[in-house]
Amino acid sequence: MTSPRPEVLAKLTPVLTKRWLSPDAWRIDTYEQLDGYVALRKALKSDPDDLIAFMKDSGHRGRGGAGFPVGMKWAFIPQNDGKPHYLVVNADEGEPGTCKDLPLMMNDPHALIEGMIIATYAIRAKRAFIYIRGEAIHAARRLRSAVEEAYAKGYLGKNILGSGHDLDIVVHSGAGAYICGEETALLDSLEGYRGQPRLRPPFPATHGVYGAPTVINNVGSIASVPHIVLNGADWWKSLGSENSAGTMIYSLSGRVQNPGQYECGMGITLRELIELAGGMLPGHNLKFWTPGGSSTPMLTAEHLDVPLDFDGVAKAGSMLGTTATMIFSDRDCPVYATYRWLQFYTHESCGKCTPCREGNYWMVRTYRRILSGKGTPADLDTLLDTCDNLLGRSFCGLGDGATSSVTSSLQYFKQDYLDYIEGHRRPLLNEADLVGAH
Amino acid sequence: MLDNEELKAQAREIIARYPDGKSRSALLPMLHLVQAEDGYVSPQGIAFCAEMLGISKAEVNGVATFYTMYKRKPTGDFLVSVCTNTMCDVMGGQIVYDVLSEYLEVGHDETTADGKITLEHAECLAACDNAPVMTVNYEFYDKVEPDTALGVVRELQDGRLPQPTRGARLCTLKQISKQLAGWSEDRKDALADTGVGEATLVGLRLAEKHGIAAPVGDIDATSPIRVEKK
């Protein structure tokens, strides 16, 4: 294994992850020694409107996948409307490939809490919820303890640090439903219902949780806030690329020597990330990869030099998503990978809209037939036609995202499908799996 | 069992976390509370939630059946979940699941005859850098091989509690469900148990080894932020 070149090593930019090597950074005393709650004091002296304008100036965009400007989201909250305002943190991490928010809450939970206090001060909210994925009990445990510590030190509760700002935070565990990462489904779930998406408009900014103005931000979006407040908007912009301010935690998984979390300025390429990760595993050559989770169209070895920022990935026909780069080699089959992802979307479809509920169900069956060696060339047309009926016609992004791997794998790897159909490749599934399929 | 005053008090404690008049927000944590008591969402548990929240049993049932973590049948003390989503599958997770299924003689969402272990295949557990992963009561065993997975399960059968590679020391599923209902960790040192996982830190260790740190901005920790109106 060769060491990464100095110019590639220099792309490592630990900001959000910088405290993770301090074993006790999840305790408030250690956090305070590492600049913790310093940004909060500065923010609480500022005018809330100035804070919102500052976040707009920083160019900070959401880290949950869609990349919506954070400052603009905060500015959408109507002020002096006499209604309670809410902040809801989306900690329902579950997009396949994504594993950046749980380690953050595990290792640096106070960064999230500090960011939440600043955000609620800016949007004038007195209550906030962290909706954390149920299975993430390891992170929730640390988070609950951090919230208790913050209350004990006067960072939460009434009249925080004498500023007049009040805030109560509730850590609310989900119960196992990927769809609750969709922000309006999350709100329904938080209100005690089945997690199904809501029709928009009205948007959460005016009609969110309990019908009140609500900001919903991803963990990374909020945990970045104290760093930006302390170091400045220009600094944040200087760390990333045009239209993509700041750093991102790139989560590498799969066929590389050292999978893991690599925080870098936005705009790094996969070629550089693989170099940081010590290269591909011996005997493996890159075949396909996702730039930001299974809902982003897969890319190939041709895209090794695409800048991994919002514009760069969009230009290459995919999406930055959650910067979850799942890396597959020539020993992995894009048809099978897509099949497994579709099983996931089928399982997680909430059932509210027909295109997603039925489309995913039938596509899984089509894949089974192809992978069992019983497919026909017409199956490929059926898949594309089904995707046409999901993309843009599903009620929410889950159905849209489900089509990404189907259409992109057919675009780049049609021959892999034909190899099963024409009998050039040994079936991966046996015919018994076809019971009930047509 | 569910009709005791202590449990009702706990349910009221959950309700009090949410704004006045928004008690229904307590339903998800209350279903976890019911599982902490009964080991699954029992018919009595459904009735208990409905009564405490003043909604119908059908409404509670509708919610309980939506979420994977609410179990419809009695579960074992230990819920073994093996991720078989694409990345973990490709890295060997399906083989781990198959080996455990054969050894335990149970399929997905089934419990061993002695009532001790429930097996399930799980969707992405957000630990792909540690693939393939398995969890026991949601604590992680990273980069798990068939042999290590079998070892973990055999220890559980022998009444031992193998230390997870990430997460706290094991307890029973009922005890974990209490935390899911919103109660804090009450076991001494469990919060400090190994948590990180080497994959999580690999980028940081690389930066540290080569003396690389992020640039620092022009820090002014004391003066307020001012932005000129545009």
XYZ file of C-alpha atoms in Angstrom:
668
model
C 0.000 0.000 0.000
C 1.456 3.318 -1.038
C 1.054 6.408 1.057
C -1.125 9.146 -0.412
C 0.754 11.979 -2.102
C 1.227 15.144 0.017
C -1.057 17.221 -2.203
C -3.845 14.682 -1.686
C -3.220 14.385 2.055
C -3.533 18.163 2.229
C -7.183 17.802 1.199
C -8.027 16.316 4.579
C -9.812 19.071 6.492
C -11.106 17.880 9.860
C -13.596 20.414 11.216
C -16.741 18.497 12.188
C -14.633 15.462 13.007
C -11.778 17.264 14.745
C -12.795 16.275 18.271
C -13.385 12.620 17.464
C -9.857 11.613 18.426
C -10.353 13.045 21.912
C -11.816 10.060 23.701
C -13.910 12.085 26.132
C -15.135 14.826 23.809
C -18.682 13.579 24.393
C -18.432 14.761 27.989
C -19.246 18.406 28.531
C -16.081 19.223 30.482
C -13.852 18.025 27.675
C -16.035 19.680 25.078
C -15.733 23.003 26.871
C -11.953 22.669 26.921
C -12.006 22.155 23.144
C -13.740 25.467 22.300
C -17.129 24.077 23.225
C -19.959 26.566 23.816
C -17.713 29.498 22.842
C -19.614 30.100 19.600
C -22.852 30.024 21.581
C -21.750 32.949 23.752
C -20.873 34.940 20.672
C -24.162 34.065 18.974
C -26.265 34.982 21.998
C -24.796 38.510 21.917
C -25.841 38.910 18.309
C -29.148 39.980 16.844
C -31.084 36.885 15.668
C -31.712 38.462 12.270
C -28.003 39.105 11.892
C -27.335 35.458 12.646
C -29.734 34.374 9.906
C -28.140 36.808 7.451
C -24.715 35.538 8.505
C -25.702 31.938 7.791
C -26.929 33.016 4.365
C -23.608 34.747 3.727
C -21.673 31.637 4.712
C -23.166 29.712 1.787
C -23.809 26.810 4.159
C -26.046 24.182 2.564
C -27.922 21.274 4.120
C -25.957 18.071 4.714
C -28.909 15.677 4.553
C -28.866 15.174 0.809
C -30.809 17.971 -0.833
C -28.333 20.771 -0.137
C -30.891 23.478 0.570
C -29.275 26.706 1.882
C -29.488 26.633 5.678
C -29.742 30.404 6.188
C -32.596 30.624 3.704
C -34.471 27.850 5.500
C -34.131 29.754 8.761
C -35.265 32.973 7.087
C -38.493 31.318 5.892
C -39.777 31.110 9.467
C -42.345 33.901 9.841
C -41.468 36.157 12.775
C -43.830 37.925 15.170
C -46.625 35.561 14.127
C -47.612 34.698 17.681
C -47.129 30.966 17.057
C -44.615 28.664 18.709
C -41.648 27.836 16.473
C -39.807 24.531 16.417
C -36.470 23.135 15.386
C -36.428 19.466 14.451
C -33.105 17.770 13.827
C -33.277 14.933 11.359
C -31.027 12.254 12.830
C -32.786 9.372 11.101
C -29.657 8.294 9.259
C -30.445 5.286 7.097
C -29.741 6.020 3.449
C -27.755 2.955 2.339
C -24.075 3.826 2.404
C -24.488 6.746 4.784
C -22.695 6.640 8.109
C -21.588 10.163 9.026
C -24.208 11.483 11.462
C -24.228 8.615 13.947
C -20.471 8.801 14.627
C -20.814 12.558 15.012
C -23.522 12.236 17.680
C -21.570 9.437 19.296
C -18.292 11.324 19.533
C -19.258 14.984 19.604
C -22.895 15.269 20.684
C -22.442 18.703 22.222
C -21.554 20.182 18.823
C -25.069 19.305 17.726
C -26.616 20.671 20.909
C -24.622 23.907 20.687
C -25.678 24.301 17.055
C -29.287 23.724 18.066
C -29.198 26.414 20.726
C -27.795 28.894 18.199
C -30.325 27.876 15.538
C -33.303 28.140 17.899
C -32.106 31.535 19.108
C -31.998 32.691 15.473
C -35.431 31.373 14.525
C -36.960 32.184 17.942
C -37.893 28.634 18.905
C -38.149 27.469 22.490
C -38.529 23.787 21.813
C -36.491 21.432 19.696
C -36.579 17.744 18.932
C -33.867 15.398 17.807
C -35.567 12.619 15.884
C -32.942 9.912 16.031
C -33.182 6.606 14.283
C -34.359 3.947 16.718
C -31.624 1.446 15.943
C -28.985 4.103 16.730
C -29.187 3.443 20.442
C -25.406 3.831 20.828
C -25.602 7.432 19.615
C -28.897 8.202 21.358
C -27.388 7.111 24.667
C -24.568 9.637 24.377
C -26.951 12.310 23.107
C -29.359 11.924 26.038
C -26.474 12.168 28.442
C -25.172 15.290 26.654
C -28.597 16.936 26.854
C -28.699 16.269 30.603
C -25.211 17.706 31.021
C -26.194 20.804 29.044
C -29.226 21.371 31.297
C -27.078 20.989 34.392
C -24.667 23.655 33.145
C -27.356 26.124 32.156
C -26.949 25.751 28.392
C -30.496 24.445 28.159
C -33.628 25.417 30.050
C -34.708 28.912 30.979
C -32.740 32.097 30.288
C -29.687 30.426 28.779
C -26.479 32.171 29.966
C -28.605 35.157 30.943
C -29.600 35.837 27.349
C -33.338 35.517 27.856
C -33.396 32.626 25.376
C -35.192 29.481 26.609
C -34.802 26.049 25.050
C -35.952 22.537 25.824
C -34.609 19.623 23.790
C -36.242 16.207 23.581
C -34.363 13.249 22.107
C -37.052 11.197 20.368
C -36.132 7.705 19.159
C -37.791 6.405 16.011
C -38.794 2.799 15.571
C -37.322 1.528 12.342
C -38.624 3.190 9.184
C -36.311 4.643 6.525
C -39.149 6.807 5.226
C -39.004 8.894 8.414
C -35.828 10.461 7.050
C -38.161 12.240 4.616
C -38.861 15.448 6.487
C -42.640 15.490 6.378
C -42.898 11.767 7.157
C -40.606 12.498 10.091
C -43.054 15.140 11.320
C -45.979 12.717 11.137
C -43.935 10.137 13.003
C -42.939 12.685 15.631
C -46.606 13.477 16.113
C -47.300 9.802 16.807
C -48.602 8.635 13.453
C -47.426 6.245 10.770
C -44.468 7.869 9.064
C -45.982 8.891 5.778
C -45.062 12.003 3.791
C -47.324 15.038 3.695
C -48.469 16.973 0.678
C -46.470 20.168 0.101
C -47.340 23.035 0.093
C -47.852 24.049 2.798
C -44.194 23.651 3.680
C -42.844 22.945 7.171
C -41.556 26.533 7.396
C -45.152 27.619 7.962
C -46.933 24.344 8.792
C -44.487 21.927 10.341
C -44.749 19.980 13.561
C -48.138 20.601 15.256
C -48.983 22.860 12.309
C -46.480 25.462 13.509
C -43.462 27.033 11.754
C -40.645 24.484 11.831
C -37.078 24.254 10.631
C -35.946 20.700 9.886
C -32.182 20.355 9.522
C -29.846 17.416 9.225
C -27.361 16.661 12.045
C -24.349 17.785 10.012
C -26.067 20.998 8.942
C -26.580 22.036 12.560
C -23.338 20.658 14.014
C -21.444 22.837 11.507
C -23.047 26.007 12.841
C -20.812 26.607 15.906
C -17.700 26.197 13.751
C -19.009 28.703 11.212
C -20.059 31.199 13.881
C -16.631 31.035 15.471
C -14.440 31.038 12.358
C -16.524 33.209 10.089
C -18.582 32.940 6.916
C -15.629 33.610 4.602
C -13.604 30.867 6.264
C -16.407 28.349 5.656
C -16.617 29.374 2.025
C -12.854 29.120 1.643
C -12.894 25.460 2.689
C -15.159 24.313 -0.132
C -15.780 25.091 -3.766
C -18.073 27.464 -5.596
C -21.704 27.003 -4.459
C -20.501 24.280 -2.081
C -19.129 25.976 0.996
C -17.329 24.088 3.723
C -16.261 20.550 4.373
C -18.133 17.288 4.063
C -17.594 13.992 5.787
C -17.051 11.570 2.916
C -17.976 8.046 3.957
C -16.044 5.467 1.981
C -17.241 1.897 2.043
C -16.612 -1.217 0.015
C -13.621 -2.383 -1.957
C -10.958 0.005 -0.698
C -8.062 -0.725 1.649
C -9.221 1.551 4.454
C -12.956 2.267 4.381
C -14.017 5.006 6.755
C -14.776 8.649 7.278
C -12.641 11.237 5.496
C -13.582 14.866 6.064
C -12.421 17.049 3.207
C -13.274 20.339 1.579
C -16.066 19.954 -0.925
C -14.886 19.360 -4.453
C -12.462 16.509 -3.765
C -12.637 13.708 -6.337
C -13.171 9.984 -5.886
C -9.704 9.370 -7.307
C -8.255 11.404 -4.450
C -10.522 9.812 -1.846
C -9.489 6.320 -2.941
C -5.866 7.422 -2.673
C -6.523 8.612 0.883
C -8.117 5.253 1.610
C -4.962 3.446 0.556
C -6.196 2.448 -2.895
C -8.498 -0.316 -4.018
C -8.252 -3.744 -2.423
C -5.782 -6.028 -4.217
C -7.389 -7.712 -7.203
C -10.256 -5.245 -7.340
C -10.730 -2.637 -10.044
C -13.297 0.116 -9.621
C -16.448 -0.676 -11.568
C -19.269 1.390 -10.113
C -19.870 3.675 -7.143
C -22.465 5.937 -5.651
C -21.555 9.550 -4.893
C -24.102 9.954 -2.092
C -26.037 6.866 -1.131
C -28.204 4.394 -2.989
C -30.699 7.070 -4.061
C -28.080 8.836 -6.169
C -27.430 7.459 -9.668
C -24.332 5.282 -9.767
C -21.217 6.462 -11.567
C -18.285 4.575 -13.086
C -14.502 4.671 -13.442
C -15.023 7.377 -16.056
C -16.135 9.706 -13.280
C -13.094 9.412 -11.024
C -12.227 13.083 -11.524
C -15.672 14.569 -10.998
C -15.527 17.201 -8.226
C -17.662 15.868 -5.408
C -19.611 19.032 -4.710
C -23.212 19.977 -5.431
C -22.620 21.299 -8.955
C -19.905 18.863 -9.994
C -21.888 15.723 -9.281
C -25.066 17.190 -10.774
C -23.175 17.934 -13.978
C -22.089 14.283 -14.124
C -25.746 13.240 -14.007
C -25.995 12.264 -10.360
C -26.385 13.941 -6.968
C -24.025 14.723 -4.117
C -26.582 13.285 -1.675
C -25.032 12.345 1.646
C -21.471 11.897 0.272
C -21.775 8.199 1.004
C -19.425 6.769 -1.577
C -20.053 3.056 -1.840
C -17.264 1.620 -3.942
C -17.753 -1.580 -5.923
C -15.293 -3.445 -8.092
C -15.269 -5.630 -11.173
C -15.966 -8.535 -8.841
C -19.341 -7.020 -7.934
C -22.417 -7.125 -10.088
C -24.347 -3.893 -10.684
C -27.489 -5.878 -11.515
C -27.403 -7.719 -8.205
C -26.534 -4.549 -6.261
C -29.526 -2.814 -7.787
C -31.753 -5.780 -6.986
C -30.783 -5.616 -3.316
C -31.376 -1.886 -3.193
C -34.802 -2.365 -4.736
C -35.651 -4.944 -2.100
C -34.756 -2.263 0.412
C -36.987 0.370 -1.224
C -39.810 -2.146 -1.441
C -39.501 -2.906 2.254
C -39.296 0.767 3.181
C -41.984 2.123 0.858
C -44.668 3.497 3.157
C -47.447 2.358 0.832
C -49.109 5.741 0.570
C -48.715 6.193 -3.194
C -49.247 3.583 -5.863
C -46.189 4.229 -8.074
C -43.735 3.598 -5.252
C -45.637 0.801 -3.527
C -46.372 -1.202 -6.670
C -43.477 -0.101 -8.849
C -40.787 -1.261 -6.449
C -42.653 -4.492 -5.733
C -42.797 -5.401 -9.413
C -39.293 -4.270 -10.236
C -37.922 -6.626 -7.576
C -39.744 -9.457 -9.326
C -38.344 -8.442 -12.683
C -34.834 -8.440 -11.237
C -35.374 -11.888 -9.757
C -36.323 -13.178 -13.146
C -33.282 -11.637 -14.784
C -30.891 -12.850 -12.072
C -32.376 -16.340 -12.336
C -31.461 -16.489 -16.008
C -35.093 -16.348 -17.103
C -35.220 -12.714 -18.166
C -35.989 -11.390 -21.622
C -34.741 -8.237 -23.372
C -38.259 -6.830 -22.970
C -37.738 -6.902 -19.190
C -35.252 -4.064 -19.578
C -37.892 -1.939 -21.314
C -40.361 -2.846 -18.592
C -37.888 -1.652 -15.954
C -37.342 1.679 -17.687
C -41.066 2.106 -18.195
C -41.677 1.386 -14.513
C -39.036 3.945 -13.567
C -40.823 6.488 -15.770
C -43.899 5.894 -13.663
C -42.039 6.330 -10.388
C -39.741 9.241 -11.061
C -41.637 12.469 -10.560
C -44.886 10.593 -10.004
C -44.193 9.252 -6.549
C -45.476 11.180 -3.571
C -42.010 11.771 -2.159
C -38.329 11.319 -2.828
C -38.219 7.677 -1.755
C -39.870 6.543 -4.972
C -37.747 8.894 -7.060
C -34.575 7.670 -5.382
C -35.475 4.038 -5.957
C -35.176 4.522 -9.721
C -31.657 5.951 -9.570
C -29.733 2.715 -9.481
C -32.052 1.083 -12.029
C -31.729 3.723 -14.725
C -28.040 4.416 -14.110
C -27.043 0.757 -14.077
C -28.975 0.232 -17.311
C -27.257 3.273 -18.765
C -23.729 2.134 -17.946
C -23.983 -1.621 -17.594
C -26.661 -2.862 -19.969
C -24.366 -5.664 -21.087
C -24.301 -7.037 -17.537
C -28.074 -7.416 -17.746
C -27.871 -8.987 -21.188
C -25.247 -11.446 -19.952
C -27.831 -12.949 -17.595
C -30.585 -12.791 -20.181
C -28.498 -14.367 -22.960
C -27.027 -17.026 -20.708
C -23.431 -15.762 -20.738
C -23.406 -15.539 -17.005
C -24.316 -18.069 -14.370
C -27.609 -17.137 -12.685
C -27.147 -15.682 -9.195
C -30.564 -16.733 -7.993
C -32.283 -20.048 -8.485
C -35.672 -20.664 -9.950
C -37.251 -21.414 -6.612
C -37.027 -17.691 -5.963
C -39.399 -17.132 -8.836
C -42.438 -18.567 -7.104
C -45.135 -15.954 -7.343
C -43.265 -13.903 -9.914
C -44.520 -13.564 -13.447
C -48.734 -6.728 34.169
C -49.331 -3.565 32.222
C -52.014 -2.298 34.496
C -49.825 -1.060 37.275
C -49.513 2.448 38.614
C -45.774 2.612 38.103
C -46.124 2.062 34.382
C -48.894 4.612 34.162
C -46.638 7.101 35.899
C -43.909 6.360 33.364
C -46.364 6.885 30.528
C -47.348 10.233 32.008
C -43.672 11.116 32.249
C -43.353 10.493 28.510
C -46.442 12.554 27.734
C -45.037 15.454 29.777
C -42.075 15.753 27.369
C -44.343 17.082 24.645
C -46.297 20.331 24.460
C -49.679 20.564 26.146
C -52.393 19.008 24.058
C -49.874 17.118 21.894
C -49.850 13.907 23.906
C -50.065 11.735 20.820
C -46.358 12.467 20.217
C -45.822 10.124 23.147
C -47.084 7.124 21.191
C -43.789 5.932 19.690
C -41.894 6.103 23.001
C -44.865 4.503 24.769
C -44.792 1.557 22.370
C -41.101 1.158 23.231
C -42.122 1.282 26.899
C -44.644 -1.486 26.323
C -41.883 -3.577 24.736
C -39.672 -2.866 27.736
C -42.370 -4.471 29.857
C -43.653 -7.318 27.695
C -40.833 -7.915 25.190
C -43.186 -7.160 22.315
C -46.197 -5.021 21.505
C -48.766 -7.177 23.235
C -52.548 -6.768 22.904
C -52.537 -5.465 26.480
C -49.819 -3.002 25.463
C -51.960 -1.717 22.611
C -54.869 -1.244 24.993
C -52.627 0.483 27.525
C -51.367 3.048 24.974
C -54.885 3.651 23.678
C -56.207 4.252 27.156
C -53.366 6.516 28.240
C -53.599 8.651 25.090
C -57.344 8.581 24.626
C -57.180 7.152 21.122
C -58.585 3.920 19.710
C -56.792 0.589 19.810
C -57.054 0.497 16.016
C -55.090 3.752 15.797
C -52.375 2.374 18.050
C -52.281 -0.858 16.064
C -51.988 1.083 12.830
C -48.879 2.799 14.126
C -47.363 -0.263 15.775
C -47.578 -2.316 12.567
C -45.845 0.391 10.527
C -42.466 0.296 12.264
C -39.985 -2.568 12.054
C -38.729 -2.271 15.620
C -42.127 -2.969 17.132
C -42.340 -6.728 17.374
C -45.649 -8.481 16.964
C -44.625 -11.699 18.703
C -42.715 -12.330 21.907
C -39.002 -11.816 21.233
C -35.917 -13.275 22.818
C -33.701 -11.549 25.346
C -31.336 -10.905 22.469
C -32.290 -9.590 19.068
C -29.601 -10.500 16.558
C -29.836 -8.334 13.443
C -27.624 -8.957 10.434
C -27.427 -6.248 7.798
C -28.023 -7.725 4.353
C -28.426 -4.495 2.430
C -26.266 -4.196 -0.695
C -22.922 -3.184 0.796
C -22.998 -5.586 3.731
C -24.356 -8.345 1.480
C -21.523 -7.865 -1.021
C -18.976 -7.841 1.814
C -20.319 -11.106 3.236
C -23.347 -10.183 5.358
C -25.722 -12.567 3.622
C -23.383 -15.475 4.372
C -23.266 -14.418 8.026
C -27.066 -14.361 8.119
C -27.362 -17.762 6.420
C -24.853 -19.344 8.791
C -26.655 -17.986 11.864
C -30.035 -18.987 10.493
C -28.856 -22.549 9.937
C -27.147 -22.776 13.323
C -30.058 -21.319 15.286
C -32.624 -23.151 13.145
C -34.750 -20.050 12.774
C -35.580 -17.729 9.908
C -36.156 -14.003 9.728
C -38.089 -12.587 12.683
C -38.175 -15.955 14.430
C -37.113 -16.884 17.941
C -35.189 -19.952 19.078
C -37.138 -22.697 20.852
C -35.667 -21.722 24.239
C -37.015 -18.199 23.721
C -33.585 -16.652 24.058
C -32.520 -15.360 20.657
C -34.501 -13.699 17.884
C -32.879 -13.481 14.449
C -33.628 -10.921 11.764
C -32.041 -9.564 8.654
C -31.843 -5.815 8.857
C -31.783 -3.025 6.325
C -28.839 -0.622 6.220
C -27.657 0.005 9.798
C -25.631 3.096 8.843
C -22.254 1.508 9.427
C -21.183 0.712 5.860
C -17.557 1.608 6.551
C -17.553 -1.346 8.933
C -19.354 -3.743 6.590
C -20.504 -6.369 7.131
C -22.120 -5.546 10.452
C -24.420 -7.287 12.838
C -26.008 -5.989 16.007
C -27.225 -7.589 19.207
C -29.904 -5.458 20.821
C -28.644 -2.703 18.505
C -25.035 -2.745 19.761
C -22.546 -3.313 16.939
C -20.247 -6.126 15.948
C -18.263 -4.654 13.073
C -16.604 -6.418 10.152
C -18.160 -9.623 11.282
C -17.206 -13.002 9.799
C -19.353 -16.141 9.964
C -17.090 -17.587 12.658
C -17.089 -14.486 14.845
C -20.855 -14.176 14.459
C -21.292 -17.788 15.523
C -18.959 -17.132 18.457
C -21.095 -14.197 19.611
C -24.281 -16.230 19.395
C -22.749 -19.217 21.219
C -21.627 -16.957 24.045
C -25.147 -15.602 24.337
C -26.457 -19.154 24.507
C -23.951 -19.901 27.271
C -25.249 -16.989 29.297
C -22.297 -14.706 28.625
C -22.398 -11.170 27.217
C -19.757 -10.706 24.487
C -18.490 -7.131 24.341
C -19.640 -5.334 21.184
C -16.968 -3.730 19.016
C -18.998 -0.491 19.009
C -21.619 0.508 21.551
C -22.137 -0.343 25.180
C -21.997 -3.676 26.990
C -25.013 -5.829 26.323
C -28.202 -5.915 28.318
C -31.556 -7.450 27.456
C -33.848 -6.226 24.717
C -36.351 -5.161 27.357
C -33.740 -3.012 29.080
C -32.747 -1.427 25.780
C -36.403 -0.727 25.006
C -36.576 1.412 28.129
C -33.811 3.580 26.692
C -35.675 3.751 23.400
C -38.636 5.051 25.366
C -36.396 7.939 26.375
C -34.802 6.917 29.666
C -31.115 7.560 30.178
C -28.442 4.937 30.467
C -28.285 3.912 34.113
C -25.494 1.332 34.021
C -22.265 2.649 35.421
C -19.574 3.041 32.744
C -21.856 1.971 29.884
C -21.645 5.466 28.420
C -17.894 5.267 28.254
C -17.780 1.796 26.707
C -15.859 1.549 23.478
C -17.689 3.535 20.998
C -15.778 4.665 18.050
C -14.640 1.966 15.668
C -11.402 2.277 13.757
C -13.062 2.964 10.394
C -14.684 6.038 11.870
C -11.285 7.454 12.777
C -9.206 6.340 9.818
C -9.232 9.719 8.074
C -8.385 11.525 11.300
C -5.512 9.201 12.107
C -4.135 9.824 8.636
C -4.366 13.586 9.138
C -2.769 13.307 12.569
C 0.062 11.139 11.313
C 0.947 13.722 8.686
C 0.370 16.723 10.931
C -2.587 18.019 8.955
C -5.241 20.224 10.560
C -8.008 22.327 9.080
C -7.202 26.001 8.569
C -8.552 28.247 11.302
C -10.569 31.353 10.559
C -10.085 34.836 11.886
C -11.499 33.940 15.303
C -13.166 36.634 17.314
C -14.903 34.814 20.108
C -16.347 37.797 21.901
C -17.893 40.419 19.642
C -21.378 39.882 18.301
C -22.022 39.008 14.699
C -23.180 41.999 12.696
C -24.331 41.867 9.134
C -25.067 45.008 7.203
C -28.562 45.062 5.796
C -28.528 44.625 2.060
